[in-house]
Structures are given as C-alpha cells and as structure tokens.
Coordinates of C-alpha atoms in Angstrom, one line a residue:
Chain J
M211 CA 47.1 50.2 30.3
L212 CA 43.9 52.0 31.0
V213 CA 43.1 52.3 27.3
A214 CA 43.9 48.6 26.8
T215 CA 41.6 47.6 29.6
A216 CA 38.8 49.7 28.2
V217 CA 39.3 48.3 24.7
L218 CA 39.4 44.8 26.1
A219 CA 36.2 45.4 28.1
V220 CA 34.4 46.7 25.1
G221 CA 35.7 43.9 22.9
L222 CA 34.7 41.2 25.4
V223 CA 31.2 42.6 25.7
A224 CA 30.9 42.6 22.0
I225 CA 32.2 39.1 21.7
A226 CA 29.9 37.9 24.5
T227 CA 26.9 39.4 22.7
G228 CA 28.0 37.9 19.5
F229 CA 28.6 34.5 21.1
Q230 CA 25.1 34.6 22.7
Y231 CA 23.6 35.5 19.3
A232 CA 25.4 32.7 17.6
T233 CA 24.5 30.2 20.3
S234 CA 20.8 31.1 19.9
G235 CA 21.1 30.6 16.2
V236 CA 22.5 27.1 16.7
A237 CA 19.8 26.4 19.3
V238 CA 17.0 27.6 17.0
G239 CA 18.3 25.2 14.3
G240 CA 18.6 22.4 16.8
G241 CA 15.1 23.0 18.0
E242 CA 13.7 23.0 14.5
S243 CA 15.6 19.8 13.6
T244 CA 14.2 18.1 16.7
A245 CA 10.7 19.2 15.8
V246 CA 11.1 17.8 12.3
F247 CA 12.3 14.5 13.7
L248 CA 9.4 14.4 16.2
A249 CA 7.0 15.0 13.3
E250 CA 8.6 12.3 11.1
Q251 CA 8.6 9.9 14.1
R252 CA 4.8 10.3 14.4
V253 CA 4.2 9.9 10.7
E254 CA 6.3 6.7 10.5
Q255 CA 4.5 5.3 13.6
L256 CA 1.2 5.9 11.9
R257 CA 2.5 4.5 8.6
A258 CA 3.6 1.3 10.4
D259 CA 0.1 1.0 12.0
A260 CA -1.5 1.5 8.5
M261 CA 0.6 -1.3 7.1
S262 CA -0.6 -3.8 9.6
D263 CA -4.1 -2.7 10.4
F264 CA -5.7 0.2 8.6
S265 CA -8.6 0.2 11.0
A266 CA -6.4 0.5 14.0
P267 CA -7.7 2.9 16.7
S268 CA -4.6 5.0 16.3
L269 CA -5.7 5.9 12.8
G270 CA -9.2 7.0 13.7
P271 CA -10.2 10.5 12.6
G272 CA -9.6 13.3 15.1
T273 CA -6.8 15.3 16.8
T274 CA -4.4 14.1 19.4
T275 CA -2.0 16.2 21.4
E276 CA 1.3 15.0 22.9
Y277 CA 4.0 16.7 24.9
C278 CA 7.5 15.8 24.0
A279 CA 10.9 16.2 25.7
P280 CA 13.9 16.9 23.5
A281 CA 15.6 13.7 24.4
I282 CA 17.2 11.2 22.1
I283 CA 14.7 9.8 19.6
A284 CA 15.4 6.1 18.8
G285 CA 13.4 3.2 17.5
R286 CA 9.8 3.1 18.6
T287 CA 10.5 4.6 22.0
S288 CA 8.9 8.0 22.3
T289 CA 9.7 10.9 24.5
C290 CA 6.1 12.1 24.1
Q291 CA 3.3 11.8 26.6
D292 CA -0.4 12.7 26.6
T293 CA 0.1 15.1 29.5
A294 CA 2.4 18.0 29.8
G295 CA 5.3 16.9 32.1
A296 CA 8.5 18.5 33.3
G297 CA 10.9 19.1 30.5
A298 CA 8.4 18.7 27.7
S299 CA 9.2 21.6 25.5
Y300 CA 7.6 20.4 22.2
V301 CA 3.8 20.0 21.6
R302 CA 2.9 17.5 18.9
R303 CA -0.6 17.7 17.4
T304 CA -1.7 15.0 15.0
T305 CA -4.8 15.4 13.0
I306 CA -6.2 12.5 11.0
S307 CA -9.0 12.8 8.6
D308 CA -10.6 10.4 6.1
V309 CA -10.3 11.6 2.5
T310 CA -13.0 10.3 0.2
G311 CA -14.3 11.3 -3.2
S312 CA -11.2 12.8 -4.7
M313 CA -8.8 11.3 -7.3
G314 CA -7.1 8.3 -5.8
C315 CA -9.4 8.3 -2.8
P316 CA -12.6 6.4 -3.5
A317 CA -15.7 7.1 -1.5
R318 CA -15.9 3.6 -0.2
P319 CA -14.0 1.8 1.2
V320 CA -11.8 4.5 2.9
W321 CA -8.4 4.1 1.3
C322 CA -7.0 7.5 2.2
K323 CA -6.3 9.0 5.6
Q324 CA -4.7 12.4 5.6
V325 CA -2.3 12.8 8.4
E326 CA -1.1 16.3 9.5
V327 CA 1.5 16.4 12.3
R328 CA 2.3 19.8 13.7
V329 CA 5.1 20.2 16.2
G330 CA 5.3 23.5 18.1
Y331 CA 8.2 24.7 20.2
R332 CA 9.7 27.8 21.7
P333 CA 13.3 28.3 20.6
V334 CA 16.0 29.8 22.9
T335 CA 16.6 33.4 21.6
S336 CA 19.5 35.8 22.1
T337 CA 17.3 38.0 24.2
G338 CA 15.9 35.2 26.3
E339 CA 12.4 35.7 25.1
L340 CA 10.2 32.6 25.3
N341 CA 7.2 34.0 23.5
Q342 CA 8.4 33.3 20.0
A343 CA 6.5 30.1 19.4
R344 CA 7.4 28.3 16.2
E345 CA 5.8 25.4 14.4
I346 CA 6.7 22.9 11.7
D347 CA 4.2 20.6 10.1
V348 CA 4.3 17.5 7.9
I349 CA 1.3 16.4 5.8
T350 CA 0.9 13.1 4.1
V351 CA -1.7 10.5 3.1
L352 CA -1.7 6.9 4.3
G353 CA -3.3 3.9 2.7
P354 CA -3.9 0.3 3.6
R355 CA -1.6 -2.4 2.2
A356 CA -4.2 -5.2 1.9
Chain K
M167 CA 74.1 58.4 32.7
A168 CA 73.0 54.8 33.5
A169 CA 69.3 55.8 34.0
A170 CA 68.8 56.9 30.4
P171 CA 68.8 53.4 28.8
R172 CA 66.3 52.2 31.4
R173 CA 63.9 55.1 30.6
A174 CA 64.3 54.3 26.9
H175 CA 63.4 50.7 27.6
R176 CA 60.3 51.7 29.6
C177 CA 59.3 54.0 26.7
D178 CA 59.5 51.0 24.3
E179 CA 57.0 49.0 26.4
R180 CA 54.4 51.7 26.4
G181 CA 51.3 50.5 24.3
A182 CA 52.3 46.9 24.4
A183 CA 49.2 46.0 26.5
L184 CA 47.0 47.6 23.9
V185 CA 48.7 45.7 21.1
V186 CA 48.3 42.4 23.0
T187 CA 44.7 43.3 23.7
L188 CA 44.0 44.1 20.1
V189 CA 45.7 40.9 19.0
A190 CA 43.6 38.9 21.5
L191 CA 40.4 40.6 20.4
L192 CA 41.3 40.0 16.8
V193 CA 41.8 36.3 17.4
M194 CA 38.6 36.0 19.5
G195 CA 36.8 38.1 16.9
G196 CA 37.9 35.7 14.2
L197 CA 36.6 32.8 16.2
L198 CA 33.4 34.6 16.8
A199 CA 33.0 35.4 13.1
T200 CA 33.4 31.7 12.3
Y201 CA 30.9 30.7 15.0
L202 CA 28.4 33.4 13.7
A203 CA 28.8 32.0 10.2
V204 CA 28.1 28.5 11.4
S205 CA 25.2 29.6 13.6
A206 CA 23.7 31.4 10.6
L207 CA 23.9 28.2 8.7
E208 CA 22.2 26.1 11.3
P209 CA 18.7 27.6 11.0
Q210 CA 19.1 27.3 7.2
I211 CA 20.1 23.6 7.5
S212 CA 17.1 22.9 9.8
R213 CA 14.8 24.9 7.5
N214 CA 16.0 22.8 4.5
L215 CA 15.5 19.7 6.6
A216 CA 11.9 20.7 7.4
D217 CA 11.2 21.6 3.8
A218 CA 12.7 18.4 2.5
S219 CA 10.7 16.4 5.0
R220 CA 7.5 18.1 3.9
A221 CA 8.3 17.6 0.3
R222 CA 9.1 13.9 0.8
H223 CA 5.9 13.2 2.6
L224 CA 3.9 15.0 -0.1
A225 CA 5.6 12.7 -2.5
E226 CA 4.6 9.7 -0.3
A227 CA 1.1 11.0 -0.4
G228 CA 1.3 10.9 -4.2
V229 CA 2.5 7.4 -4.1
E230 CA -0.5 6.3 -2.0
R231 CA -3.0 8.1 -4.1
G232 CA -1.4 7.0 -7.4
F233 CA -1.4 3.4 -6.1
N234 CA -5.1 3.7 -5.4
V235 CA -5.7 5.0 -9.0
L236 CA -3.7 2.1 -10.5
I237 CA -5.7 -0.4 -8.5
G238 CA -8.9 0.9 -10.0
I239 CA -7.6 0.8 -13.6
A240 CA -7.1 -2.4 -15.7
D241 CA -7.2 -3.1 -19.4
A242 CA -8.4 -6.4 -20.8
T243 CA -5.2 -8.2 -19.9
G244 CA -5.0 -6.8 -16.4
G245 CA -2.3 -4.4 -17.3
W246 CA -2.0 -0.6 -17.3
S247 CA -1.5 0.1 -21.0
V248 CA -4.4 2.6 -20.9
L249 CA -2.2 4.9 -18.8
L250 CA 0.7 4.6 -21.1
A251 CA -0.9 5.8 -24.3
G252 CA 1.4 8.3 -26.0
A253 CA 4.6 7.3 -24.2
T254 CA 7.8 7.0 -26.2
V255 CA 11.2 5.7 -25.5
A256 CA 12.4 9.3 -25.2
H257 CA 9.5 10.5 -23.1
P258 CA 8.2 7.4 -21.3
W259 CA 6.7 9.2 -18.2
M260 CA 3.0 9.8 -18.5
P261 CA 1.2 11.9 -15.9
V262 CA -1.7 10.2 -14.1
A263 CA -4.8 12.2 -14.8
G264 CA -6.1 14.1 -11.8
L265 CA -2.8 13.8 -9.9
T266 CA -0.8 16.7 -11.2
N267 CA 0.0 19.6 -8.9
V268 CA -2.4 18.3 -6.2
A269 CA -2.4 20.3 -3.0
L270 CA -3.2 18.4 0.2
A271 CA -3.5 21.2 2.8
R272 CA -6.4 23.6 2.9
T273 CA -3.9 26.5 3.4
A274 CA -2.2 28.1 0.4
N275 CA 1.4 27.4 -0.4
A276 CA 1.4 24.2 1.5
G277 CA 3.0 22.2 -1.3
T278 CA 1.9 20.0 -4.1
F279 CA 2.6 16.6 -5.6
S280 CA 2.4 15.1 -9.1
V281 CA 2.3 11.5 -10.1
S282 CA 3.4 9.9 -13.4
V283 CA 4.0 6.3 -14.6
R284 CA 6.0 4.6 -17.2
N285 CA 6.4 1.0 -18.4
D286 CA 9.2 -1.3 -17.5
N287 CA 10.7 -1.8 -20.9
G288 CA 14.4 -1.4 -20.5
A289 CA 17.2 -3.5 -19.1
A290 CA 18.0 -0.6 -16.7
D291 CA 14.7 -1.4 -15.0
T292 CA 15.7 -5.0 -14.1
P293 CA 17.4 -4.0 -10.8
I294 CA 14.2 -2.4 -9.5
T295 CA 11.5 -4.6 -11.0
G296 CA 13.3 -7.9 -10.8
L297 CA 12.0 -8.7 -14.3
S298 CA 14.2 -9.4 -17.3
A299 CA 13.7 -11.1 -20.7
S300 CA 14.2 -14.5 -19.1
T301 CA 12.0 -14.2 -16.0
R302 CA 8.3 -15.1 -15.9
P303 CA 6.6 -12.8 -16.3
S304 CA 9.2 -11.1 -18.5
M305 CA 9.9 -7.4 -18.7
D306 CA 8.0 -5.5 -21.3
T307 CA 9.5 -4.4 -24.6
S308 CA 7.4 -1.4 -25.5
P309 CA 6.8 1.9 -23.6
T310 CA 3.1 1.7 -24.3
A311 CA 2.1 -1.9 -24.0
D312 CA 2.0 -3.2 -20.4
D313 CA 1.8 -7.0 -20.8
N314 CA 3.3 -8.0 -17.4
A315 CA 1.1 -5.9 -15.1
T316 CA 4.1 -4.0 -13.8
V317 CA 4.7 -0.3 -14.1
I318 CA 7.1 2.2 -12.5
M319 CA 5.4 5.1 -10.7
R320 CA 7.1 8.3 -9.7
S321 CA 5.7 10.9 -7.4
T322 CA 7.3 14.3 -6.9
G323 CA 6.5 16.5 -3.9
T324 CA 7.2 20.2 -4.0
F325 CA 7.3 22.6 -1.2
D326 CA 8.9 26.0 -1.1
R327 CA 11.2 25.3 -4.0
V328 CA 12.3 22.0 -2.5
S329 CA 11.4 18.9 -4.5
K330 CA 11.6 15.3 -3.6
T331 CA 10.9 12.4 -5.9
V332 CA 9.9 8.9 -4.8
E333 CA 9.9 6.1 -7.3
V334 CA 8.2 2.8 -6.8
V335 CA 7.4 -0.3 -8.8
V336 CA 3.7 -1.3 -8.8
Q337 CA 2.7 -4.8 -9.7
R338 CA -0.6 -6.6 -10.1
A339 CA -1.3 -10.2 -9.7
A340 CA -3.5 -10.5 -12.8
L341 CA -6.3 -13.1 -12.5
P342 CA -5.8 -16.1 -14.6
P343 CA -7.9 -16.2 -17.8
F344 CA -11.3 -17.8 -17.2
A345 CA -12.6 -19.7 -20.2
A346 CA -15.5 -21.1 -18.3
A347 CA -17.7 -20.7 -15.2
L348 CA -16.0 -23.7 -13.7
S349 CA -12.4 -24.4 -14.7
I350 CA -10.7 -27.6 -13.7
P351 CA -7.2 -27.5 -15.3
A352 CA -6.0 -31.0 -14.4
T353 CA -4.8 -34.0 -16.2
T354 CA -6.8 -36.3 -14.0
L355 CA -10.2 -35.5 -12.6
R356 CA -12.4 -37.5 -10.2
A357 CA -15.8 -35.9 -10.4
A358 CA -18.9 -37.1 -8.6
V359 CA -22.1 -35.2 -9.0
A360 CA -24.8 -36.8 -6.9
A361 CA -27.0 -33.7 -6.4
A362 CA -30.3 -33.6 -8.1
A363 CA -29.3 -30.7 -10.2
V364 CA -26.5 -28.2 -10.8
D365 CA -26.4 -24.7 -12.2
I366 CA -23.1 -24.1 -14.0
D367 CA -23.7 -21.2 -16.3
G368 CA -21.2 -19.6 -18.7
R369 CA -23.5 -16.8 -19.7
D370 CA -22.5 -13.5 -18.1
Y371 CA -24.5 -12.2 -15.2
G372 CA -24.6 -8.7 -13.9
C373 CA -26.5 -6.8 -11.2
A374 CA -27.5 -3.3 -12.3
G375 CA -28.9 -2.1 -8.9
G376 CA -25.8 -2.5 -6.8
G377 CA -25.9 -2.3 -3.0
L378 CA -27.9 -4.8 -0.9
S379 CA -30.3 -5.6 -3.7
C380 CA -27.5 -7.7 -5.3
D381 CA -27.7 -10.0 -2.4
T382 CA -30.8 -11.4 -4.0
E383 CA -30.1 -13.9 -6.7
S384 CA -33.0 -12.7 -8.8
S385 CA -31.3 -9.3 -9.1
W386 CA -28.6 -10.9 -11.3
A387 CA -29.6 -11.0 -15.0
V388 CA -27.8 -12.3 -18.1
T389 CA -25.9 -9.5 -19.8
S390 CA -24.8 -9.1 -23.4
N391 CA -21.2 -9.8 -22.6
P392 CA -19.5 -12.6 -24.5
L393 CA -20.4 -16.1 -23.5
K394 CA -17.9 -18.4 -21.7
Y395 CA -18.0 -22.2 -21.5
G396 CA -19.9 -23.9 -18.8
V397 CA -17.0 -26.2 -17.8
S398 CA -13.4 -26.2 -18.9
V399 CA -11.1 -29.1 -18.0
G400 CA -7.6 -30.3 -18.9
P401 CA -7.4 -32.3 -22.2
D402 CA -7.2 -35.7 -20.5
A403 CA -10.0 -35.0 -18.0
R404 CA -12.8 -34.4 -20.4
A405 CA -14.2 -37.9 -20.3
A406 CA -14.4 -37.8 -16.5
I407 CA -16.4 -34.6 -16.4
E408 CA -18.6 -35.7 -19.2
S409 CA -19.4 -38.9 -17.4
A410 CA -20.2 -37.0 -14.2
L411 CA -22.5 -34.6 -16.1
A412 CA -24.0 -37.3 -18.3
A413 CA -27.4 -37.5 -16.6
P414 CA -29.8 -35.2 -18.5
S415 CA -31.1 -33.7 -15.2
I416 CA -27.6 -32.6 -14.4
G417 CA -26.3 -31.9 -17.9
D418 CA -29.2 -29.5 -18.6
G419 CA -28.0 -27.4 -15.8
V420 CA -24.7 -26.7 -17.6
K421 CA -25.0 -23.7 -20.0
G422 CA -22.6 -21.6 -21.9
K423 CA -20.7 -21.1 -25.1
S424 CA -21.0 -24.0 -27.6
R425 CA -17.8 -25.8 -28.4
T426 CA -19.0 -26.5 -31.9
D427 CA -20.4 -23.1 -32.6
P428 CA -18.5 -20.7 -30.4
A429 CA -20.1 -17.6 -32.1
G430 CA -23.6 -18.9 -31.8
A431 CA -26.2 -18.9 -29.1
Y432 CA -25.5 -20.5 -25.7
A433 CA -25.6 -24.3 -25.5
T434 CA -26.5 -26.7 -22.7
G435 CA -25.2 -30.0 -21.5
L436 CA -21.9 -31.5 -22.7
E437 CA -21.9 -29.2 -25.7
T438 CA -20.6 -26.4 -23.4
V439 CA -17.9 -28.6 -21.8
T440 CA -14.5 -27.9 -23.3
S441 CA -10.9 -28.6 -22.9
D442 CA -9.4 -25.5 -24.6
G443 CA -6.3 -25.4 -22.5
A444 CA -6.5 -21.7 -22.0
L445 CA -6.0 -22.2 -18.3
T446 CA -3.2 -24.4 -17.1
P447 CA -2.2 -25.5 -13.6
T448 CA 1.1 -23.6 -14.1
R449 CA -0.8 -20.4 -14.7
V450 CA -3.0 -20.9 -11.6
D451 CA 0.1 -21.8 -9.5
E452 CA 1.8 -18.7 -10.7
F453 CA -1.1 -16.5 -9.7
V454 CA -1.3 -18.2 -6.3
R455 CA 2.5 -17.8 -5.8
V456 CA 2.4 -14.1 -6.6
V457 CA -0.5 -13.5 -4.2
A458 CA 1.2 -15.5 -1.5
R459 CA 4.4 -13.5 -2.0
N460 CA 2.7 -10.2 -1.4
P461 CA 3.8 -9.1 2.1
A462 CA 0.3 -7.7 2.7
T463 CA -1.3 -11.2 2.2
A464 CA -2.3 -12.8 5.4
V465 CA -2.1 -16.6 4.9
L466 CA -4.3 -18.6 7.2
Q467 CA -2.5 -21.8 8.0
S468 CA -4.5 -25.0 8.4
T469 CA -3.0 -28.3 9.4
A470 CA -4.2 -31.9 9.3
A471 CA -4.3 -32.0 13.1
C472 CA -6.0 -28.6 13.4
P473 CA -8.0 -27.9 10.2
L474 CA -9.5 -24.5 9.9
V475 CA -13.3 -24.3 10.2
L476 CA -15.2 -21.2 9.1
T477 CA -18.5 -21.1 10.9
G478 CA -21.2 -18.8 9.7
A479 CA -24.8 -18.5 10.9
S480 CA -28.2 -19.9 9.9
A481 CA -28.6 -16.9 7.6
A482 CA -25.5 -16.5 5.5
T483 CA -23.1 -14.0 7.1
S484 CA -19.9 -12.3 6.0
T485 CA -18.6 -12.1 9.6
A486 CA -17.7 -15.7 10.3
T487 CA -15.9 -17.3 13.1
L488 CA -12.6 -19.1 12.2
G489 CA -11.4 -21.8 14.5
N490 CA -9.1 -24.8 14.2
G491 CA -10.1 -26.9 17.2
C492 CA -6.8 -26.4 18.8
G493 CA -7.5 -23.2 20.7
M494 CA -7.4 -20.7 17.9
T495 CA -10.6 -18.7 17.4
T496 CA -11.0 -15.4 15.6
T497 CA -13.5 -13.5 13.6
V498 CA -12.9 -13.1 9.9
D499 CA -14.5 -10.4 7.6
L500 CA -15.2 -12.1 4.3
G501 CA -15.9 -8.9 2.6
S502 CA -18.7 -7.4 0.5
R503 CA -19.0 -6.3 -3.1
Q504 CA -18.2 -2.8 -1.9
D505 CA -15.2 -3.9 0.1
P506 CA -14.0 -7.3 -1.3
R507 CA -11.4 -9.3 0.5
L508 CA -8.8 -12.0 -0.1
V509 CA -9.3 -15.0 2.1
F510 CA -6.2 -17.2 1.6
V511 CA -6.0 -20.5 3.4
R512 CA -3.1 -22.9 3.1
G513 CA -4.4 -26.4 3.9
D514 CA -7.9 -27.7 4.4
L515 CA -10.8 -25.4 4.9
I516 CA -14.3 -26.4 6.1
L517 CA -17.2 -24.0 5.7
D518 CA -19.9 -24.7 8.2
R519 CA -23.4 -23.2 8.2
G520 CA -24.2 -20.1 6.2
V521 CA -21.2 -18.1 4.9
K522 CA -21.1 -15.3 2.3
G523 CA -18.4 -13.0 1.1
A524 CA -16.9 -11.2 -1.9
G525 CA -13.5 -11.1 -3.5
I526 CA -11.2 -14.2 -3.7
L527 CA -11.5 -17.3 -1.6
L528 CA -8.3 -19.2 -2.2
V529 CA -7.4 -22.6 -0.7
Q530 CA -3.9 -23.8 -1.5
D531 CA -2.7 -27.4 -1.0
G532 CA -5.9 -28.5 0.6
D533 CA -9.6 -29.3 0.4
L534 CA -12.4 -26.8 0.4
T535 CA -15.4 -28.5 1.9
S536 CA -18.7 -26.7 2.2
Q537 CA -21.1 -28.2 4.7
G538 CA -23.6 -25.4 4.6
D539 CA -24.6 -22.5 2.4
L540 CA -21.9 -20.6 0.6
E541 CA -22.6 -17.4 -1.3
W542 CA -19.5 -15.9 -2.9
D543 CA -19.2 -12.9 -5.3
G544 CA -15.9 -13.2 -7.1
V545 CA -13.6 -16.1 -7.5
V546 CA -13.2 -19.3 -5.6
I547 CA -9.9 -21.1 -6.2
V548 CA -8.8 -24.5 -4.9
A549 CA -5.2 -25.0 -6.1
G550 CA -1.9 -26.7 -5.3
R551 CA -1.3 -30.3 -4.3
G552 CA -4.3 -32.6 -3.6
A553 CA -7.0 -30.1 -4.5
T554 CA -10.5 -31.1 -3.6
L555 CA -13.7 -29.2 -4.0
S556 CA -16.4 -30.9 -2.0
L557 CA -20.0 -29.9 -1.3
S558 CA -21.8 -31.9 1.3
G559 CA -24.5 -31.5 3.8
G560 CA -27.8 -29.8 3.0
G561 CA -26.4 -26.4 2.0
R562 CA -26.2 -24.7 -1.4
T563 CA -23.1 -23.2 -2.9
A564 CA -23.6 -20.2 -5.1
I565 CA -20.6 -18.5 -6.8
R566 CA -21.1 -15.5 -9.0
G567 CA -17.9 -14.9 -10.9
A568 CA -15.8 -18.1 -11.5
A569 CA -14.5 -21.2 -9.8
I570 CA -11.2 -23.0 -10.3
A571 CA -10.1 -26.4 -9.0
S572 CA -6.5 -26.9 -10.1
E573 CA -3.8 -29.5 -9.4
S574 CA -0.1 -28.7 -9.3
I575 CA 1.3 -32.1 -9.4
A576 CA 1.8 -33.4 -12.9
G577 CA -0.6 -36.4 -13.2
G578 CA -2.2 -35.5 -10.0
T579 CA -6.0 -35.8 -9.5
V580 CA -8.5 -33.1 -8.8
D581 CA -11.5 -34.2 -6.8
V582 CA -14.9 -32.5 -7.3
A583 CA -17.6 -34.0 -5.3
I584 CA -21.1 -32.6 -5.1
G585 CA -22.9 -34.8 -2.6
G586 CA -26.4 -36.1 -3.0
S587 CA -27.5 -34.4 0.3
S588 CA -26.3 -31.0 -0.8
A589 CA -28.7 -28.5 -2.3
G590 CA -26.4 -28.2 -5.3
L591 CA -23.8 -26.0 -6.9
S592 CA -24.4 -22.8 -8.7
V593 CA -21.5 -21.2 -10.5
R594 CA -22.4 -18.3 -12.8
T595 CA -20.0 -16.3 -14.9
S596 CA -19.9 -12.6 -14.0
A597 CA -17.5 -10.2 -15.6
Q598 CA -18.8 -7.6 -13.1
N599 CA -17.6 -9.7 -10.1
L600 CA -14.4 -10.7 -11.8
S601 CA -13.6 -7.1 -12.4
M602 CA -14.4 -6.5 -8.7
A603 CA -12.0 -9.3 -7.7
Q604 CA -9.3 -8.0 -10.0
G605 CA -9.6 -4.7 -8.2
L606 CA -8.8 -6.2 -4.9
R607 CA -6.1 -4.3 -3.1
A608 CA -4.5 -7.5 -2.0
L609 CA -3.6 -8.3 -5.6
H610 CA -1.5 -5.2 -5.9
S611 CA 1.8 -4.5 -4.3
I612 CA 4.6 -1.9 -4.2
V613 CA 7.7 -4.0 -4.6
N614 CA 10.3 -1.4 -4.6
W615 CA 10.9 2.1 -3.2
R616 CA 13.6 4.6 -3.8
E617 CA 14.1 8.3 -3.4
I618 CA 15.8 9.9 -6.4

C-alpha cells in the first residue's frame, strides 16, 4: 500500500505537471489566434473606411495604440480602447504610412496607404511567467475605390 | 486448519493496490498524452493562422498595387493588351512588371507578393467575369488581345513558406470613341447658336508644362496628333447642325478634319461637320450604364422639384457648393488634372458662377445648364432621356477634351442651345485630357474576388 501510494503520488505530480504544460500550450495557441483576429479586425475596419472615404481621418498617417480585452470579437464592435483598462491583455498598434513613388503607387494622388497592425500579448506559460511578450503583425496596402 | 485458507486469500490481495494505481496512472497518462499532443498542435495551428493571414494580406496588397498599375495602362482601344504580349493558351499568366516578389516591410523575411494578369478568353471565365460570347461586351477569344477591357488579375502573397493567392476581375469602362470635339449622336437635333462666336476645334491640343500653367488657355497648343472633326452628329441631324452653324461668323469657329479630305490639312466651317456614325447613342448609354453600375460611383440625384445647382465663385473654382434648394448643401471637389474626378448627376444640373474641374462631368437623363463660366479638362457628357446642353448668362464654357450630347430615346431630340448673352462655347480636342479622363479611377472596378 505504501508503495502504491508513493507511485500514485509521483504519478499524479507528473500528470499535473504535464497537464499544466499542455494547458499552457493551448492557451498560447488561443492567445495567438485572438491576436490574429484582432489584427484582422483592424485591417478590415480600415479597409471599409478606405472603400467609403480614402481621406477619412482614421486613415491618416501615424501610429495609434489600442488596448484590447480578449472578449468575443463580432461585427464592428470592438473590445479595444484607447486607454489601458482592466482586463485588456492585448496591445494593438496600427501604423499607417502613405506610399508614393513605387510601382503601383503614384506620387500623386496618394493611392497607397501601407497599414501595419501589430498585436502584442503575454501568453500564459507553464511556469506562470508573464514576461514572455509575443507579437504578431499583419501588413497590407489599402487603396481608394473611386 | 481453518486459518490457512484465509492467510492464503490475504496473500493473494497483496500488491493489488499497486496494480490498480498503475492501471489508473496508465489511463491518466494516456489521457495526458492525448492532451499533450493536442496542446502541441494548438500553437502550430495558431502559427499557421498567423502566417496565412499575413500571406493573404500581402496578396491583398498586391491586388491594390496591381489595380493601380492597370489603371495607368491603356492601349489604343482602352484595353490591356500591352500587358498580355507573349501569353499563350497554355501559359496565359503574364507577370506585371515591377510587381514580382515585392517586399512591403522594411524588415527582412517579412514576406513578398507577386502579381500577374491574363485575358478572359475561355468559357471557364464566364462565372467570374459575367461575360460570354453573347454578352455585350463579349468575352475575348485570344489570350493576347484584350478587346473588352476586362482582365483577370492574380496576386500571390508568400510568408514563411505559406502562400495565399487572391484572384480578381478588373474591368474598365472604356470611353466611347470620339470622332469630333463635339459629338451629338442623335437622330433629331434642335440646335440654336445665338452667341457671337463659337470655338469648336477638332485639332489636338496639349499642354507641355503641366501643373498650374495649364490653367491658362494660352498654355495649350496644337499638337501633331491626328485631327478629329469639329462636330459629329447622327445621320439625320446633320441638316440641323449645319443650319445652326451656317452664319460665317459662327461657322469659321468650327475647325477640324475635313470630311472631303480626311488626310489633308484642317478645314473650317461646315466642311468639318460630319455624320460618320462612329459614336452611337447605344454606345454612350452603355458607357454611362457601366459607370453607374460601379459600386464606387457616387450618383448625385437631382429631381424636378429640387434640381441640383453647383455654385462656384467669381473666379472659377474646383471646390463648388452643391445644393438643391430643398435643404441639401454640400461641397464638391471637381478635381484637377493631377487628381481628376467623376461628377455623375442624374437629372438636371445647373452650373452657376465660375466652376472648373477635371475628369468626367456626366449628366444623365437631364439638362446641363451653364449660367456662368465653366472650365473643364476632360469629358463633358449629357446623355440619356431628354438631354439638353444649354449655355446661357454671360459666362463662357471651355472644354478641353471632348463633349457629347446624346439622346437615348429612339427618335428623341437633343437640344443644344448657346444663348446670345453667353460668352460662347469652346470645345477643343485634347488627347492628353482624354487620356487623363480614361485613367480615372472611377472608370475601373474590381468586380469579383476569390481566394484560390
């Protein structure tokens, strides 16, 4: 019985450790997927703006930073805010720059806006460390429709 | 003697707990192994998602830049045959020069995109282009000759061994063929020219300087480009226009290709008035329909009760105020030669005071009435039902490019009235401005999109 108890204890510790490791793997994947969706959401918002008004203020050159909560992303509702709030574990930086003078991007009028969306987050790790910042980015070019 | 079997039974149970423990651990270990396997897949799935997303947006970037390149290229018929040279049925895709393995990011290994085009010359393309042998325009029949201003563009984004390809159909609303500075394709024409003089010139004008210097009319000079007629009308409307231009003071203001000696020097007067039939109301209506169908086209609606009035300033301005007298007022950018615009009005449009712009000014199913100065670089089109081009007041209308007044209704009448109080009408052919108008973004559209 003593031996069984010892074996069980060792086995359970090993399983718990493995379970924790596996859970962190799933969490890392989930975190990255959420980051991708947040980046795509931003790109699609800007693409919609470009379709209707290419000179919209939201498409002006510069960098904006938003803080996003990992909530359900649906429609045009956004879980992102301009200020860091409670529960906001994703940082979304959008850099927009006018591209002129290269192939397909004439000098005038401005027909190309390069959009770079970076979403940073800190995944849950098996050791509980929160200093392993990760980042995904999406880069594209937007143009006017008329 | 009875204790012996009990001792034996107890001896049989020894180690059972260990066995049960091992079995339990084995089961839990199996479950854990499965969970670990799944958890190892999750980061890979999300990494693939991130890479695929990046590759797809690179491909989208290629679509935008490829679209811009296509807007800037046109052959004589308004198509893209120049991009298709060398294409074959077996190898129809032709890379767009300058858009192969293009990197967007400044950092290394951030992915690339490549863009290629092909002609729509197979029945398999009908589902994505909507064009077939029986449609108008019809689909093309050769991989190298683009006669319908429609091509299929493909952009492939590649990032970290992941590739995504986006395919779109790009179409251009090709400008109608202009045989003359002023084209009036109609069976019946009611023309009244009361102004002291007109300047309708089928010789080609260009401005070499560019920029603001081209705002001055004297900067535009006759080029060596082929002549066009001064006025072109429908076959049955020639008598009406000739009657309106009969006075020598007016007729002398009409210049262009001679109808009796087309290869010779330019002619004046009725000699440069033709009815060659190159431009038909059907062709004009087709162009207007394609432009109106473009989702990017903003059609300004004018009604009989609330007609649109575009008000400029004492000095002609491209930033005019658009109102309808029924509470709607907005500012409209009429464009410049560097940034031409499409101004599409359905219904009557009245131009008041000084207005200038560049691109295409299109009035469908209504009257275009200019009460002040109008300077337009590009094309002015009045088309549809009940088309009227009317110049009144003391202003002067100067169009560098071409002008069309067309009537859709068979047997319908086009009215062209140049009032005696107006400072006259000047329409000069300009291939330079026609090319600028053809390069309008609003004449191009992406009509399909699919990821393959």
